[in-house]
């Protein structure tokens, strides 16, 4: 299950971070998301690593912590989406699919003329959309 | 075949280079040995790699061995196949011969015999001992060699070379080496071919049950080893990789594996970099390869080759993956392995890898991204070692008080029963309670911990573990808290008051004796570890808490440093935080502070406030302890400016109180503190404050305080920057008094001194709290939520203050148009007209010029002045005013020449009536005849200096000098209209009204000078009066007088001149001009009743009766007069008649004369007065001439000649002297002197 | 689902915005007005680029990004691509649109007609018209700048309409 999703701005500043666990280990998830940015940096700055999927927005599995899997997605505008899940076997397709939906939601959110770019995303609708996307994660493909 | 293994390894270890056999046919070797061996090892030998492509091997180590050497004794064929790599790669046949026959008969057959078995690569070196000078011998040698070549070399292969011992040909050695390498190449190819065939055969049947990995291994490794000997490391490496792959695929499949291994003494230490750690015989036992040893062995071989290929980075990356996967399989076999072998092994493996790779890695050679990656790998290795090390530490009871970053908590915190310990620790010693911040215990994953626990339980010989773990489910969180005797009530309170407590840690049963068991565990596991760990150093670092922490720091620092040199700054920073925690614990506060600063810097830069909120308090604490006041203050401010939800109000208040406390303590070097993040300010929304030039004002500014509580600022000052002119300096507004900022929005007002015209924007806010000077640059983004916020970076700051260019704000003017009465009390009307600017509390200074005085005693009247638009019929304002309903009227009094305006007059125009009196000392003279009236306007002119102070602080000044014209009511002209025979003269007096008011004459009489008398009683019949004269019209009065002969003798008794007295009244309007005197206006209900006296002097000349002297002025030179030019003025005096006997007594033949002239305009050269003789005869004449010089240019009165002795009535002037003469300005060249006139 | 707006609405909104900034909010402060209009364009471009770059790999260099602006971005907004792209390979690009839609429906204000017989007033009117026209170009300039800077390319964009109805935008990338 997805425990946390985050949007990180092009200056690596958190724009939106939401955890979906009962246990409020929000702080820990903050840490995990923040550290995962290291890997994003590495992928972007070290082309040799990201061989075939060069410049693809989907960065794939960033790194597994002891009991999390962290996936990354880097938009053209250097905005990062981070997904933290506890599922041990996740299908790439599901994650890609998730990020696609998530990206759409994000774009709609920042297209709001009252949203100030670079500032945190406070839109309630966005939050709702995200939670539905998170709930539907992996379902469609599971069936 | 396994029984060859021992042999195989020994062979491997002994033979480390290619062997070249030397067939010494004619005992030459000892003599040439040295020369040959000097060539070793061969350089840039060209060999073929596995794919048959030529590669140049830089150095090819080789060894010459005589075929007679025991080492080359032939072995069993099978062996040879197996260990073919050690067989000679080339055979050199050394021969010499001086004689053809001998060659044919003996040598040749023997050679044939040697080279017949063709599976060896051979060639012949013919050594000639012939001396070069001995050409007979050398010729012979040549012959033999030629023969030799014919017999043994073929076209396709050149098998001979000639070596002259005494003078070798220059290219001999190259020839030799190329021949050797050729042989080696061929041999190598053939053997590779052989091995590959064998291997293929084996791997075809690899999936059959009979298949034996051992054979495969020996062949594969032999091949690999052969490549290695030939320095073809790439190929060798490939062989090993394939070998490993095959092993994992075939042997190491689940079910197939037998003995795992790793139970020997010292197995806990990884052997990743020394292949020879264990004998193959140990690795392979009864045909089964122990995974534990074998995989390490393979990796060791691979890493050895990689190092030879100078690819340490690859070693690191392969190594890391290997450790990960290998520790997994260790986990699988944990049950059979000694206690915690896995952890120990991983630790040693990581450290070994780190040492090996770093020692082989030389910086800067690799591409930057590779380098960064390498450092990241090192970091990973370090942190992996660290994690495992921590686990060991936990088991023996260390490290639970090590502060772990949440992100590491999962990996670092371990067993469920440790959680209990942690909980107790957390509660008995809550971490980092600076500012009384409540920190939650770290989240722990029950799932992981359960797994761990079960594994441990298996390996750990502590029986009571079972129920301990079985006790877990069904116990409720917090029950432990109540049960635990260690809990003091206060701690309980804190525990319950935890602002951000965490769900995880509680849910384990915690009965009172749990800590006891914990102790048991420590002892047990310590004992077990002692059994496991063979590495003394590691053992030592677990021997005591100090040792442990030292090791922990070493590992953590290693990880952090390497991460910092890689892309993984954030990982590094996390570790920095943990290092800092330890150094804090050991009171190395400066180190702690340094590390914490690193952490905070990154988190702050990237705006991760939640993370910052965890670390910043610690940094602050360090700075506090280090007494780094500036830093500490800054940290507090940063804490305060963090997102409000991150701290409870109590905590934030604590921060604030710290700031205040510090501000009021004396600081050594008070540094200005930037609170831009905390205190922001903005002008009020809406239009800017607008002020007239020179006006002070009060500026309203909104200040947003981020402080959780009221805070008192001793002073505030705010700079204003003028827009559009940068050169205009920056003005600072200071707050007069202390200001209390409430949380959130505050509105403060600052007094604004007068500014230069222009528009201003807010600059910087500075202020003072105790010793502390703080600064804020940021305009508050709070307030109206407009998208400007987003565009602010290019939006010009909104001006908050506009100062207008100077303009007229008020006008003062006389409220009347015509002259006033002189010498009478008159109302001076001053019209005050504000030009849309308030005259509130304005003060008017009135200063009268000479000849004018204000009646201080009398009240001053002020009335509103009706505007012009509502009355064109304003011509006579009097009645207009009366019926003007809202007309204001007020009586004011003058205090030392100042008048304060009433409020009602502040905005509307008004008139101020001031009672004044102009003093004209000289009595007015009537002018005779129609000559131009001499009395000039100037005589009646008086000035009033007005100074109006107004504006909020009387800062505005308006000055104006009014010229007021005063005059007599009448201007009198007289002339004698008729002269009757009887000597009666009719004197006509014409009265011109000088004022714009109606004058009424009640009476008029004439006091005559002596020599004249009224013919009648002198009083005009009063039937004329009252005589009304309307404005600017005339009236006339006739007096009949006559000379009185009677009293000529009694001289000078009466007036020198006669006075005309007129009793009159005036009725006028003060808004126009002259009017009845102010003083007793109260009495004068009907104004005209007022009686005034006007007197005017009249000079009556007695007619000249008997002229006896005539004075004549002689014409001046025609070329006119010039300043500074001497001229003579001449008068002629003529006696008209003989002197009669009246003046006989006097010496009468001379006349006294006197010249009087204005000394300003004339300089008289001769005598001014004197006597001239003039005979008494009639007609005698004389000319009096005076030398004089004009001093001023223009029309001036010329000097007059007078005859003082003689009565005027006896002098007739003909012709009369000119009234004025014209004087031209001086000629440029001439210089002259002027008497200085004061 | 692509929701579309009638083009004329877009035109009138644009015209109205320019008008109100030039004549109402910042009357007789044209530079300020320009700044604001450009800034609005910037925000729009910023957000549009976010949307139109979805589902496409990241750009590896500036040229790619500029090409994206010329092709997809432009056709998303104007249903046509940029007609001509020039560059000096030192950070300056010229994007030319031979028929810039937002100027297509724009007419010179009638004040230009009277007294056009003496060319002085005619030229005056010309320049006035030109100025009014240029006001309408700050918005598209802002859009381009916003889009590029959101793609991580800080730049300055200016417009040149010397030969209408063609209109070319000059992009100078800040080193």
mmCIF file of N, CA and C in Angstrom, chain A residues 86-131:
data_model
loop_
_atom_site.group_PDB
_atom_site.id
_atom_site.type_symbol
_atom_site.label_atom_id
_atom_site.label_comp_id
_atom_site.label_asym_id
_atom_site.label_seq_id
_atom_site.Cartn_x
_atom_site.Cartn_y
_atom_site.Cartn_z
ATOM 1 N N UNK A 86 4.759 0.323 0.662
ATOM 2 C CA UNK A 86 5.261 -0.811 1.441
ATOM 3 C C UNK A 86 5.129 -2.111 0.675
ATOM 4 N N UNK A 87 4.434 -2.042 -0.468
ATOM 5 C CA UNK A 87 4.285 -3.279 -1.228
ATOM 6 C C UNK A 87 5.657 -3.774 -1.631
ATOM 7 N N UNK A 88 5.866 -5.064 -1.508
ATOM 8 C CA UNK A 88 7.206 -5.579 -1.811
ATOM 9 C C UNK A 88 7.335 -5.880 -3.291
ATOM 10 N N UNK A 89 6.236 -6.319 -3.914
ATOM 11 C CA UNK A 89 6.324 -6.482 -5.370
ATOM 12 C C UNK A 89 5.327 -5.527 -6.025
ATOM 13 N N UNK A 90 5.880 -4.557 -6.687
ATOM 14 C CA UNK A 90 5.057 -3.546 -7.348
ATOM 15 C C UNK A 90 5.307 -3.668 -8.841
ATOM 16 N N UNK A 91 4.237 -3.548 -9.596
ATOM 17 C CA UNK A 91 4.433 -3.640 -11.058
ATOM 18 C C UNK A 91 4.707 -2.260 -11.607
ATOM 19 N N UNK A 92 5.755 -2.218 -12.423
ATOM 20 C CA UNK A 92 6.162 -0.930 -12.991
ATOM 21 C C UNK A 92 4.974 -0.223 -13.613
ATOM 22 N N UNK A 93 4.185 -0.983 -14.355
ATOM 23 C CA UNK A 93 3.059 -0.388 -15.077
ATOM 24 C C UNK A 93 2.168 0.368 -14.105
ATOM 25 N N UNK A 94 1.896 -0.280 -12.959
ATOM 26 C CA UNK A 94 1.031 0.377 -11.988
ATOM 27 C C UNK A 94 1.617 1.727 -11.582
ATOM 28 N N UNK A 95 2.914 1.712 -11.322
ATOM 29 C CA UNK A 95 3.520 2.956 -10.837
ATOM 30 C C UNK A 95 3.449 4.017 -11.920
ATOM 31 N N UNK A 96 3.805 3.631 -13.135
ATOM 32 C CA UNK A 96 3.732 4.600 -14.238
ATOM 33 C C UNK A 96 2.316 5.175 -14.310
ATOM 34 N N UNK A 97 1.386 4.262 -14.265
ATOM 35 C CA UNK A 97 -0.008 4.674 -14.372
ATOM 36 C C UNK A 97 -0.349 5.662 -13.262
ATOM 37 N N UNK A 98 0.097 5.304 -12.061
ATOM 38 C CA UNK A 98 -0.156 6.184 -10.921
ATOM 39 C C UNK A 98 0.408 7.575 -11.185
ATOM 40 N N UNK A 99 1.666 7.593 -11.611
ATOM 41 C CA UNK A 99 2.302 8.896 -11.801
ATOM 42 C C UNK A 99 1.603 9.688 -12.895
ATOM 43 N N UNK A 100 1.129 8.990 -13.911
ATOM 44 C CA UNK A 100 0.449 9.718 -14.984
ATOM 45 C C UNK A 100 -0.750 10.451 -14.401
ATOM 46 N N UNK A 101 -1.564 9.717 -13.667
ATOM 47 C CA UNK A 101 -2.753 10.352 -13.076
ATOM 48 C C UNK A 101 -2.328 11.482 -12.147
ATOM 49 N N UNK A 102 -1.312 11.181 -11.368
ATOM 50 C CA UNK A 102 -0.874 12.165 -10.375
ATOM 51 C C UNK A 102 -0.420 13.454 -11.065
ATOM 52 N N UNK A 103 0.300 13.263 -12.134
ATOM 53 C CA UNK A 103 0.800 14.434 -12.877
ATOM 54 C C UNK A 103 -0.376 15.282 -13.359
ATOM 55 N N UNK A 104 -1.380 14.618 -13.906
ATOM 56 C CA UNK A 104 -2.549 15.372 -14.377
ATOM 57 C C UNK A 104 -3.137 16.177 -13.232
ATOM 58 N N UNK A 105 -3.313 15.508 -12.110
ATOM 59 C CA UNK A 105 -3.891 16.220 -10.967
ATOM 60 C C UNK A 105 -3.025 17.426 -10.613
ATOM 61 N N UNK A 106 -1.730 17.190 -10.633
ATOM 62 C CA UNK A 106 -0.817 18.284 -10.256
ATOM 63 C C UNK A 106 -0.967 19.455 -11.219
ATOM 64 N N UNK A 107 -0.970 19.134 -12.501
ATOM 65 C CA UNK A 107 -1.054 20.219 -13.488
ATOM 66 C C UNK A 107 -2.328 21.012 -13.279
ATOM 67 N N UNK A 108 -3.426 20.291 -13.052
ATOM 68 C CA UNK A 108 -4.671 21.032 -12.813
ATOM 69 C C UNK A 108 -4.528 21.923 -11.596
ATOM 70 N N UNK A 109 -3.865 21.399 -10.578
ATOM 71 C CA UNK A 109 -3.748 22.185 -9.339
ATOM 72 C C UNK A 109 -2.953 23.458 -9.584
ATOM 73 N N UNK A 110 -1.835 23.324 -10.286
ATOM 74 C CA UNK A 110 -0.986 24.519 -10.435
ATOM 75 C C UNK A 110 -1.524 25.441 -11.525
ATOM 76 N N UNK A 111 -2.484 24.966 -12.281
ATOM 77 C CA UNK A 111 -3.056 25.858 -13.292
ATOM 78 C C UNK A 111 -4.050 26.817 -12.665
ATOM 79 N N UNK A 112 -4.346 26.607 -11.427
ATOM 80 C CA UNK A 112 -5.230 27.524 -10.734
ATOM 81 C C UNK A 112 -4.574 28.899 -10.651
ATOM 82 N N UNK A 113 -5.222 29.913 -11.204
ATOM 83 C CA UNK A 113 -4.570 31.234 -11.233
ATOM 84 C C UNK A 113 -4.213 31.758 -9.852
ATOM 85 N N UNK A 114 -4.858 31.229 -8.834
ATOM 86 C CA UNK A 114 -4.541 31.729 -7.499
ATOM 87 C C UNK A 114 -3.404 30.947 -6.855
ATOM 88 N N UNK A 115 -2.966 29.909 -7.538
ATOM 89 C CA UNK A 115 -1.819 29.168 -6.997
ATOM 90 C C UNK A 115 -0.553 29.931 -7.341
ATOM 91 N N UNK A 116 0.301 30.085 -6.364
ATOM 92 C CA UNK A 116 1.557 30.792 -6.597
ATOM 93 C C UNK A 116 2.651 29.767 -6.866
ATOM 94 N N UNK A 117 3.204 29.762 -8.070
ATOM 95 C CA UNK A 117 4.218 28.762 -8.391
ATOM 96 C C UNK A 117 5.353 28.793 -7.369
ATOM 97 N N UNK A 118 5.818 27.610 -7.027
ATOM 98 C CA UNK A 118 6.909 27.525 -6.051
ATOM 99 C C UNK A 118 6.404 27.522 -4.623
ATOM 100 N N UNK A 119 5.108 27.764 -4.445
ATOM 101 C CA UNK A 119 4.556 27.731 -3.083
ATOM 102 C C UNK A 119 3.865 26.380 -2.862
ATOM 103 N N UNK A 120 3.597 26.090 -1.616
ATOM 104 C CA UNK A 120 2.979 24.812 -1.311
ATOM 105 C C UNK A 120 1.599 24.714 -1.974
ATOM 106 N N UNK A 121 1.230 23.494 -2.309
ATOM 107 C CA UNK A 121 -0.085 23.283 -2.922
ATOM 108 C C UNK A 121 -1.094 23.070 -1.802
ATOM 109 N N UNK A 122 -2.026 23.972 -1.704
ATOM 110 C CA UNK A 122 -2.970 23.882 -0.588
ATOM 111 C C UNK A 122 -4.367 23.484 -1.067
ATOM 112 N N UNK A 123 -4.485 23.254 -2.362
ATOM 113 C CA UNK A 123 -5.828 23.012 -2.899
ATOM 114 C C UNK A 123 -6.435 21.759 -2.274
ATOM 115 N N UNK A 124 -7.647 21.904 -1.788
ATOM 116 C CA UNK A 124 -8.307 20.768 -1.162
ATOM 117 C C UNK A 124 -8.701 19.742 -2.228
ATOM 118 N N UNK A 125 -9.142 20.271 -3.371
ATOM 119 C CA UNK A 125 -9.554 19.357 -4.444
ATOM 120 C C UNK A 125 -8.385 18.468 -4.843
ATOM 121 N N UNK A 126 -7.220 19.106 -4.939
ATOM 122 C CA UNK A 126 -6.033 18.328 -5.294
ATOM 123 C C UNK A 126 -5.853 17.196 -4.282
ATOM 124 N N UNK A 127 -5.944 17.552 -3.007
ATOM 125 C CA UNK A 127 -5.751 16.531 -1.972
ATOM 126 C C UNK A 127 -6.740 15.388 -2.169
ATOM 127 N N UNK A 128 -7.987 15.751 -2.449
ATOM 128 C CA UNK A 128 -8.983 14.684 -2.629
ATOM 129 C C UNK A 128 -8.621 13.807 -3.822
ATOM 130 N N UNK A 129 -8.302 14.479 -4.923
ATOM 131 C CA UNK A 129 -7.949 13.686 -6.113
ATOM 132 C C UNK A 129 -6.799 12.741 -5.800
ATOM 133 N N UNK A 130 -5.788 13.278 -5.114
ATOM 134 C CA UNK A 130 -4.623 12.443 -4.812
ATOM 135 C C UNK A 130 -5.062 11.223 -4.012
ATOM 136 N N UNK A 131 -5.901 11.458 -2.999
ATOM 137 C CA UNK A 131 -6.238 10.300 -2.155
ATOM 138 C C UNK A 131 -7.014 9.264 -2.968
#
